[in-house]
PDB file of C-alpha atoms in Angstrom:
ATOM      1  CA  UNK A   1     116.763  34.409 133.966  1.00  0.00           C
ATOM      2  CA  UNK A   2     116.330  37.290 136.424  1.00  0.00           C
ATOM      3  CA  UNK A   3     118.984  37.614 139.104  1.00  0.00           C
ATOM      4  CA  UNK A   4     118.043  37.601 142.759  1.00  0.00           C
ATOM      5  CA  UNK A   5     117.836  40.985 144.494  1.00  0.00           C
ATOM      6  CA  UNK A   6     120.711  41.876 146.793  1.00  0.00           C
ATOM      7  CA  UNK A   7     118.269  42.091 149.690  1.00  0.00           C
ATOM      8  CA  UNK A   8     114.589  41.331 150.134  1.00  0.00           C
ATOM      9  CA  UNK A   9     112.251  41.578 153.104  1.00  0.00           C
ATOM     10  CA  UNK A  10     108.812  40.016 152.861  1.00  0.00           C
ATOM     11  CA  UNK A  11     106.044  40.929 155.344  1.00  0.00           C
ATOM     12  CA  UNK A  12     108.509  41.366 158.203  1.00  0.00           C
ATOM     13  CA  UNK A  13     106.942  41.765 161.635  1.00  0.00           C
ATOM     14  CA  UNK A  14     108.689  42.155 164.961  1.00  0.00           C
ATOM     15  CA  UNK A  15     106.478  42.269 168.041  1.00  0.00           C
ATOM     16  CA  UNK A  16     108.414  41.796 171.291  1.00  0.00           C
ATOM     17  CA  UNK A  17     106.013  41.317 174.206  1.00  0.00           C
ATOM     18  CA  UNK A  18     103.115  42.173 171.903  1.00  0.00           C
ATOM     19  CA  UNK A  19     104.475  45.634 171.072  1.00  0.00           C
ATOM     20  CA  UNK A  20     104.666  46.324 167.325  1.00  0.00           C
ATOM     21  CA  UNK A  21     108.150  47.488 166.312  1.00  0.00           C
ATOM     22  CA  UNK A  22     108.113  46.413 162.650  1.00  0.00           C
ATOM     23  CA  UNK A  23     104.769  46.138 160.899  1.00  0.00           C
ATOM     24  CA  UNK A  24     104.541  44.211 157.599  1.00  0.00           C
ATOM     25  CA  UNK A  25     107.770  45.557 156.087  1.00  0.00           C
ATOM     26  CA  UNK A  26     108.227  44.776 152.399  1.00  0.00           C
ATOM     27  CA  UNK A  27     111.497  45.886 150.837  1.00  0.00           C
ATOM     28  CA  UNK A  28     113.505  44.767 147.816  1.00  0.00           C
ATOM     29  CA  UNK A  29     116.889  46.179 146.916  1.00  0.00           C
ATOM     30  CA  UNK A  30     118.825  45.515 143.726  1.00  0.00           C
ATOM     31  CA  UNK A  31     122.385  46.470 142.844  1.00  0.00           C
ATOM     32  CA  UNK A  32     121.432  49.531 140.789  1.00  0.00           C
ATOM     33  CA  UNK A  33     121.231  51.520 144.061  1.00  0.00           C
ATOM     34  CA  UNK A  34     124.601  51.675 145.826  1.00  0.00           C
ATOM     35  CA  UNK A  35     123.698  53.608 148.985  1.00  0.00           C
ATOM     36  CA  UNK A  36     120.316  53.598 150.693  1.00  0.00           C
ATOM     37  CA  UNK A  37     119.476  55.665 153.796  1.00  0.00           C
ATOM     38  CA  UNK A  38     116.944  54.417 156.317  1.00  0.00           C
ATOM     39  CA  UNK A  39     115.459  57.405 158.119  1.00  0.00           C
ATOM     40  CA  UNK A  40     112.550  58.249 160.408  1.00  0.00           C
ATOM     41  CA  UNK A  41     111.713  59.544 163.897  1.00  0.00           C
ATOM     42  CA  UNK A  42     113.178  58.082 167.065  1.00  0.00           C
ATOM     43  CA  UNK A  43     111.544  54.753 167.825  1.00  0.00           C
ATOM     44  CA  UNK A  44     110.420  54.203 164.229  1.00  0.00           C
ATOM     45  CA  UNK A  45     112.148  50.807 164.044  1.00  0.00           C
ATOM     46  CA  UNK A  46     115.225  51.688 161.988  1.00  0.00           C
ATOM     47  CA  UNK A  47     117.883  50.012 164.130  1.00  0.00           C
ATOM     48  CA  UNK A  48     115.673  46.974 164.674  1.00  0.00           C
ATOM     49  CA  UNK A  49     115.209  46.660 160.920  1.00  0.00           C
ATOM     50  CA  UNK A  50     118.999  46.855 160.449  1.00  0.00           C
ATOM     51  CA  UNK A  51     119.609  44.104 162.997  1.00  0.00           C
ATOM     52  CA  UNK A  52     116.876  41.973 161.451  1.00  0.00           C
ATOM     53  CA  UNK A  53     118.486  42.363 158.026  1.00  0.00           C
ATOM     54  CA  UNK A  54     121.839  41.247 159.441  1.00  0.00           C
ATOM     55  CA  UNK A  55     120.350  38.232 161.191  1.00  0.00           C
ATOM     56  CA  UNK A  56     120.915  39.431 164.761  1.00  0.00           C
ATOM     57  CA  UNK A  57     117.157  39.534 165.398  1.00  0.00           C
ATOM     58  CA  UNK A  58     114.654  36.941 164.237  1.00  0.00           C
ATOM     59  CA  UNK A  59     111.358  38.404 163.029  1.00  0.00           C
ATOM     60  CA  UNK A  60     108.080  37.115 164.416  1.00  0.00           C
ATOM     61  CA  UNK A  61     106.729  36.827 160.877  1.00  0.00           C
ATOM     62  CA  UNK A  62     108.042  37.170 157.347  1.00  0.00           C
ATOM     63  CA  UNK A  63     111.443  36.399 155.872  1.00  0.00           C
ATOM     64  CA  UNK A  64     114.689  38.182 155.075  1.00  0.00           C
ATOM     65  CA  UNK A  65     116.763  36.996 152.124  1.00  0.00           C
ATOM     66  CA  UNK A  66     120.233  38.179 151.177  1.00  0.00           C
ATOM     67  CA  UNK A  67     121.389  37.406 147.624  1.00  0.00           C
ATOM     68  CA  UNK A  68     118.511  34.939 147.489  1.00  0.00           C
ATOM     69  CA  UNK A  69     119.680  33.060 150.591  1.00  0.00           C
ATOM     70  CA  UNK A  70     117.491  32.546 153.671  1.00  0.00           C
ATOM     71  CA  UNK A  71     118.816  33.553 157.093  1.00  0.00           C
ATOM     72  CA  UNK A  72     121.594  31.449 158.632  1.00  0.00           C
ATOM     73  CA  UNK A  73     121.116  29.463 161.798  1.00  0.00           C
ATOM     74  CA  UNK A  74     119.938  31.382 164.833  1.00  0.00           C
ATOM     75  CA  UNK A  75     122.736  33.419 166.387  1.00  0.00           C
ATOM     76  CA  UNK A  76     124.673  33.838 163.139  1.00  0.00           C
ATOM     77  CA  UNK A  77     124.725  36.778 160.752  1.00  0.00           C
ATOM     78  CA  UNK A  78     124.597  36.655 156.959  1.00  0.00           C
ATOM     79  CA  UNK A  79     127.901  35.880 155.240  1.00  0.00           C
ATOM     80  CA  UNK A  80     128.751  38.767 152.940  1.00  0.00           C
ATOM     81  CA  UNK A  81     127.378  41.451 155.264  1.00  0.00           C
ATOM     82  CA  UNK A  82     129.141  43.633 157.836  1.00  0.00           C
ATOM     83  CA  UNK A  83     127.475  45.774 160.517  1.00  0.00           C
ATOM     84  CA  UNK A  84     129.071  48.806 162.209  1.00  0.00           C
ATOM     85  CA  UNK A  85     127.369  50.382 165.216  1.00  0.00           C
ATOM     86  CA  UNK A  86     127.418  53.970 166.463  1.00  0.00           C
ATOM     87  CA  UNK A  87     129.660  52.867 169.342  1.00  0.00           C
ATOM     88  CA  UNK A  88     131.719  49.967 167.946  1.00  0.00           C
ATOM     89  CA  UNK A  89     133.137  47.298 170.224  1.00  0.00           C
ATOM     90  CA  UNK A  90     136.900  47.093 169.867  1.00  0.00           C
ATOM     91  CA  UNK A  91     139.190  44.402 171.187  1.00  0.00           C
ATOM     92  CA  UNK A  92     141.890  45.017 173.756  1.00  0.00           C
ATOM     93  CA  UNK A  93     145.308  45.273 172.175  1.00  0.00           C
ATOM     94  CA  UNK A  94     146.641  47.463 169.414  1.00  0.00           C
ATOM     95  CA  UNK A  95     144.923  49.019 166.458  1.00  0.00           C
ATOM     96  CA  UNK A  96     146.648  46.450 164.247  1.00  0.00           C
ATOM     97  CA  UNK A  97     145.589  43.584 166.530  1.00  0.00           C
ATOM     98  CA  UNK A  98     141.948  44.524 165.911  1.00  0.00           C
ATOM     99  CA  UNK A  99     142.421  43.795 162.209  1.00  0.00           C
ATOM    100  CA  UNK A 100     144.544  40.686 162.689  1.00  0.00           C
ATOM    101  CA  UNK A 101     141.698  39.162 164.724  1.00  0.00           C
ATOM    102  CA  UNK A 102     139.299  39.406 161.762  1.00  0.00           C
ATOM    103  CA  UNK A 103     138.496  35.860 160.550  1.00  0.00           C
ATOM    104  CA  UNK A 104     140.160  35.102 157.222  1.00  0.00           C
ATOM    105  CA  UNK A 105     138.195  32.742 155.009  1.00  0.00           C
ATOM    106  CA  UNK A 106     140.820  32.793 152.229  1.00  0.00           C
ATOM    107  CA  UNK A 107     143.399  30.836 154.224  1.00  0.00           C
ATOM    108  CA  UNK A 108     146.072  33.532 154.062  1.00  0.00           C
ATOM    109  CA  UNK A 109     149.271  33.052 156.030  1.00  0.00           C
ATOM    110  CA  UNK A 110     150.195  35.194 159.024  1.00  0.00           C
ATOM    111  CA  UNK A 111     152.614  37.403 157.092  1.00  0.00           C
ATOM    112  CA  UNK A 112     150.142  38.061 154.283  1.00  0.00           C
ATOM    113  CA  UNK A 113     147.372  38.846 156.767  1.00  0.00           C
ATOM    114  CA  UNK A 114     149.630  41.344 158.550  1.00  0.00           C
ATOM    115  CA  UNK A 115     150.574  43.063 155.289  1.00  0.00           C
ATOM    116  CA  UNK A 116     146.935  43.204 154.268  1.00  0.00           C
ATOM    117  CA  UNK A 117     145.902  44.652 157.653  1.00  0.00           C
ATOM    118  CA  UNK A 118     148.625  47.318 157.490  1.00  0.00           C
ATOM    119  CA  UNK A 119     147.544  48.231 153.966  1.00  0.00           C
ATOM    120  CA  UNK A 120     143.968  48.643 155.238  1.00  0.00           C
ATOM    121  CA  UNK A 121     145.150  50.905 158.077  1.00  0.00           C
ATOM    122  CA  UNK A 122     146.925  52.998 155.446  1.00  0.00           C
ATOM    123  CA  UNK A 123     143.685  53.268 153.446  1.00  0.00           C
ATOM    124  CA  UNK A 124     141.736  54.552 156.444  1.00  0.00           C
ATOM    125  CA  UNK A 125     144.458  56.922 157.694  1.00  0.00           C
ATOM    126  CA  UNK A 126     145.439  54.928 160.779  1.00  0.00           C
ATOM    127  CA  UNK A 127     148.791  53.425 159.710  1.00  0.00           C
ATOM    128  CA  UNK A 128     150.728  55.660 162.119  1.00  0.00           C
ATOM    129  CA  UNK A 129     148.575  54.345 164.986  1.00  0.00           C
ATOM    130  CA  UNK A 130     149.049  50.652 164.189  1.00  0.00           C
ATOM    131  CA  UNK A 131     150.774  50.025 167.538  1.00  0.00           C
ATOM    132  CA  UNK A 132     148.560  52.310 169.625  1.00  0.00           C
ATOM    133  CA  UNK A 133     146.056  50.809 172.105  1.00  0.00           C
ATOM    134  CA  UNK A 134     142.759  50.580 170.255  1.00  0.00           C
ATOM    135  CA  UNK A 135     140.737  51.500 173.337  1.00  0.00           C
ATOM    136  CA  UNK A 136     142.571  54.832 173.629  1.00  0.00           C
ATOM    137  CA  UNK A 137     141.774  56.025 170.107  1.00  0.00           C
ATOM    138  CA  UNK A 138     139.537  59.061 169.645  1.00  0.00           C
ATOM    139  CA  UNK A 139     135.906  58.594 168.686  1.00  0.00           C
ATOM    140  CA  UNK A 140     136.564  59.272 165.012  1.00  0.00           C
ATOM    141  CA  UNK A 141     139.608  56.994 164.965  1.00  0.00           C
ATOM    142  CA  UNK A 142     137.644  54.212 166.636  1.00  0.00           C
ATOM    143  CA  UNK A 143     134.902  54.502 164.021  1.00  0.00           C
ATOM    144  CA  UNK A 144     137.423  54.435 161.175  1.00  0.00           C
ATOM    145  CA  UNK A 145     138.996  51.337 162.735  1.00  0.00           C
ATOM    146  CA  UNK A 146     135.588  49.680 162.956  1.00  0.00           C
ATOM    147  CA  UNK A 147     134.962  50.490 159.292  1.00  0.00           C
ATOM    148  CA  UNK A 148     138.407  49.158 158.378  1.00  0.00           C
ATOM    149  CA  UNK A 149     137.627  45.938 160.243  1.00  0.00           C
ATOM    150  CA  UNK A 150     134.345  45.599 158.361  1.00  0.00           C
ATOM    151  CA  UNK A 151     135.941  46.453 154.994  1.00  0.00           C
ATOM    152  CA  UNK A 152     138.641  43.834 155.549  1.00  0.00           C
ATOM    153  CA  UNK A 153     135.971  41.116 155.395  1.00  0.00           C
ATOM    154  CA  UNK A 154     135.172  42.229 151.811  1.00  0.00           C
ATOM    155  CA  UNK A 155     131.426  42.598 152.410  1.00  0.00           C
ATOM    156  CA  UNK A 156     128.940  42.977 149.613  1.00  0.00           C
ATOM    157  CA  UNK A 157     126.577  44.872 151.917  1.00  0.00           C
ATOM    158  CA  UNK A 158     127.717  47.222 154.682  1.00  0.00           C
ATOM    159  CA  UNK A 159     125.136  48.127 157.338  1.00  0.00           C
ATOM    160  CA  UNK A 160     125.790  51.339 159.294  1.00  0.00           C
ATOM    161  CA  UNK A 161     123.842  52.368 162.384  1.00  0.00           C
ATOM    162  CA  UNK A 162     124.357  56.095 163.099  1.00  0.00           C
ATOM    163  CA  UNK A 163     128.097  55.931 162.292  1.00  0.00           C
ATOM    164  CA  UNK A 164     128.807  59.617 163.019  1.00  0.00           C
ATOM    165  CA  UNK A 165     126.173  60.523 165.618  1.00  0.00           C
ATOM    166  CA  UNK A 166     128.698  61.378 168.353  1.00  0.00           C
ATOM    167  CA  UNK A 167     131.502  62.772 166.172  1.00  0.00           C
ATOM    168  CA  UNK A 168     132.637  66.338 165.532  1.00  0.00           C
ATOM    169  CA  UNK A 169     132.416  67.800 161.992  1.00  0.00           C
ATOM    170  CA  UNK A 170     136.026  66.978 161.066  1.00  0.00           C
ATOM    171  CA  UNK A 171     135.736  63.344 162.180  1.00  0.00           C
ATOM    172  CA  UNK A 172     132.349  63.116 160.451  1.00  0.00           C
ATOM    173  CA  UNK A 173     133.902  64.279 157.173  1.00  0.00           C
ATOM    174  CA  UNK A 174     136.607  61.603 157.453  1.00  0.00           C
ATOM    175  CA  UNK A 175     134.093  58.847 158.137  1.00  0.00           C
ATOM    176  CA  UNK A 176     131.828  59.971 155.292  1.00  0.00           C
ATOM    177  CA  UNK A 177     134.768  59.935 152.864  1.00  0.00           C
ATOM    178  CA  UNK A 178     135.642  56.445 154.022  1.00  0.00           C
ATOM    179  CA  UNK A 179     132.044  55.332 153.394  1.00  0.00           C
ATOM    180  CA  UNK A 180     132.348  56.730 149.857  1.00  0.00           C
ATOM    181  CA  UNK A 181     135.603  54.806 149.374  1.00  0.00           C
ATOM    182  CA  UNK A 182     133.998  51.563 150.555  1.00  0.00           C
ATOM    183  CA  UNK A 183     131.068  52.138 148.216  1.00  0.00           C
ATOM    184  CA  UNK A 184     133.457  52.837 145.321  1.00  0.00           C
ATOM    185  CA  UNK A 185     135.119  49.465 145.965  1.00  0.00           C
ATOM    186  CA  UNK A 186     131.840  47.783 144.932  1.00  0.00           C
ATOM    187  CA  UNK A 187     130.123  47.372 148.299  1.00  0.00           C
ATOM    188  CA  UNK A 188     126.506  48.464 148.736  1.00  0.00           C
ATOM    189  CA  UNK A 189     125.736  50.536 151.846  1.00  0.00           C
ATOM    190  CA  UNK A 190     122.575  50.679 153.973  1.00  0.00           C
ATOM    191  CA  UNK A 191     122.800  53.627 156.336  1.00  0.00           C
ATOM    192  CA  UNK A 192     120.683  54.571 159.351  1.00  0.00           C
ATOM    193  CA  UNK A 193     121.148  58.252 160.163  1.00  0.00           C
ATOM    194  CA  UNK A 194     119.371  61.141 161.865  1.00  0.00           C
ATOM    195  CA  UNK A 195     121.723  63.515 160.042  1.00  0.00           C
ATOM    196  CA  UNK A 196     119.687  64.592 157.021  1.00  0.00           C
ATOM    197  CA  UNK A 197     122.633  66.505 155.573  1.00  0.00           C
ATOM    198  CA  UNK A 198     124.579  63.271 155.668  1.00  0.00           C
ATOM    199  CA  UNK A 199     121.684  61.454 154.028  1.00  0.00           C
ATOM    200  CA  UNK A 200     121.648  64.021 151.217  1.00  0.00           C
ATOM    201  CA  UNK A 201     125.422  63.758 150.753  1.00  0.00           C
ATOM    202  CA  UNK A 202     125.726  59.968 150.749  1.00  0.00           C
ATOM    203  CA  UNK A 203     122.464  58.288 149.770  1.00  0.00           C
ATOM    204  CA  UNK A 204     121.098  57.528 146.318  1.00  0.00           C
ATOM    205  CA  UNK A 205     117.763  56.517 147.778  1.00  0.00           C
ATOM    206  CA  UNK A 206     115.785  57.155 150.965  1.00  0.00           C
ATOM    207  CA  UNK A 207     113.519  54.735 152.804  1.00  0.00           C
ATOM    208  CA  UNK A 208     111.266  56.460 155.348  1.00  0.00           C
ATOM    209  CA  UNK A 209     109.929  54.462 158.299  1.00  0.00           C
ATOM    210  CA  UNK A 210     107.307  55.672 160.762  1.00  0.00           C
ATOM    211  CA  UNK A 211     105.902  53.638 163.676  1.00  0.00           C
ATOM    212  CA  UNK A 212     107.304  50.425 162.264  1.00  0.00           C
ATOM    213  CA  UNK A 213     105.836  50.869 158.779  1.00  0.00           C
ATOM    214  CA  UNK A 214     107.697  51.617 155.559  1.00  0.00           C
ATOM    215  CA  UNK A 215     105.803  54.644 154.228  1.00  0.00           C
ATOM    216  CA  UNK A 216     108.040  56.014 151.470  1.00  0.00           C
ATOM    217  CA  UNK A 217     110.885  54.990 149.211  1.00  0.00           C
ATOM    218  CA  UNK A 218     112.204  57.553 146.755  1.00  0.00           C
ATOM    219  CA  UNK A 219     115.425  58.878 145.177  1.00  0.00           C
ATOM    220  CA  UNK A 220     117.052  61.145 147.733  1.00  0.00           C
ATOM    221  CA  UNK A 221     116.540  64.481 145.980  1.00  0.00           C
ATOM    222  CA  UNK A 222     112.916  63.634 145.192  1.00  0.00           C
ATOM    223  CA  UNK A 223     112.211  62.687 148.800  1.00  0.00           C
ATOM    224  CA  UNK A 224     113.585  65.939 150.166  1.00  0.00           C
ATOM    225  CA  UNK A 225     111.862  68.092 147.540  1.00  0.00           C
ATOM    226  CA  UNK A 226     108.544  66.240 147.276  1.00  0.00           C
ATOM    227  CA  UNK A 227     107.765  63.890 150.184  1.00  0.00           C
ATOM    228  CA  UNK A 228     104.575  62.014 149.388  1.00  0.00           C
ATOM    229  CA  UNK A 229     103.127  61.278 152.816  1.00  0.00           C
ATOM    230  CA  UNK A 230     102.017  63.674 155.531  1.00  0.00           C
ATOM    231  CA  UNK A 231     104.222  61.799 158.033  1.00  0.00           C
ATOM    232  CA  UNK A 232     107.323  62.404 155.917  1.00  0.00           C
ATOM    233  CA  UNK A 233     106.421  66.054 155.366  1.00  0.00           C
ATOM    234  CA  UNK A 234     105.987  66.578 159.102  1.00  0.00           C
ATOM    235  CA  UNK A 235     109.278  64.808 159.822  1.00  0.00           C
ATOM    236  CA  UNK A 236     111.156  67.002 157.363  1.00  0.00           C
ATOM    237  CA  UNK A 237     109.316  70.126 158.512  1.00  0.00           C
ATOM    238  CA  UNK A 238     110.648  69.612 162.030  1.00  0.00           C
ATOM    239  CA  UNK A 239     114.183  68.937 160.774  1.00  0.00           C
ATOM    240  CA  UNK A 240     114.326  71.397 157.866  1.00  0.00           C
ATOM    241  CA  UNK A 241     111.776  74.154 158.593  1.00  0.00           C
ATOM    242  CA  UNK A 242     113.551  76.682 156.366  1.00  0.00           C
ATOM    243  CA  UNK A 243     113.305  74.320 153.385  1.00  0.00           C
ATOM    244  CA  UNK A 244     109.743  73.054 153.789  1.00  0.00           C
ATOM    245  CA  UNK A 245     107.963  76.046 155.287  1.00  0.00           C
ATOM    246  CA  UNK A 246     105.238  75.805 152.663  1.00  0.00           C
ATOM    247  CA  UNK A 247     105.038  72.022 152.392  1.00  0.00           C
ATOM    248  CA  UNK A 248     103.328  71.061 155.647  1.00  0.00           C
TER     249      UNK A 248
END
């Protein structure tokens, strides 16, 4: 008996106020791909697609399924997923407090939860800042804390929306290594990024969206070397003119 795909989207449409944002999106993702990058021009629908996958937005047509399950009740996200935004919302209190506030479905006691949270801060390089005010962390530290908070829920799918867009190169390197560590723990990653170098470094597969339509899906190296559609070639030509000078 065939297993259900990790994620499937069937004929997804999202048309707020009659404006087409997602147009008949079909997408199926199985566990053989660990990291998938969702790329495309500004306004293509990438972030909306991510929020629809997580259950934060309800499509006007079509259905999202995660591990074969339909969406939860309106206002709730899929169990087994975690979403980290470009500018994560942190709670007031300490860095450690932000992890202790993560819901624990395993029924662990307070002491065990604290030990587990401290161990997670050690994994992400923030153990020395456990008592520091979370809202005073640097941008890179805040993003690592947000990733730690997501990782602590033991997700099977991690959704990332431009996780390093406002970070310097050193902080970006730290966040990218953390994403690799999360992936190595067995979690699949769906990444939205305008950083094509980051896409090349992290993604096994690329999904290209343009004007709300999914136009291409290819292994990362194949997409960069041989984009199939004119829209993808033009997108890459603008971003990587030295690489695709003869491809447009």
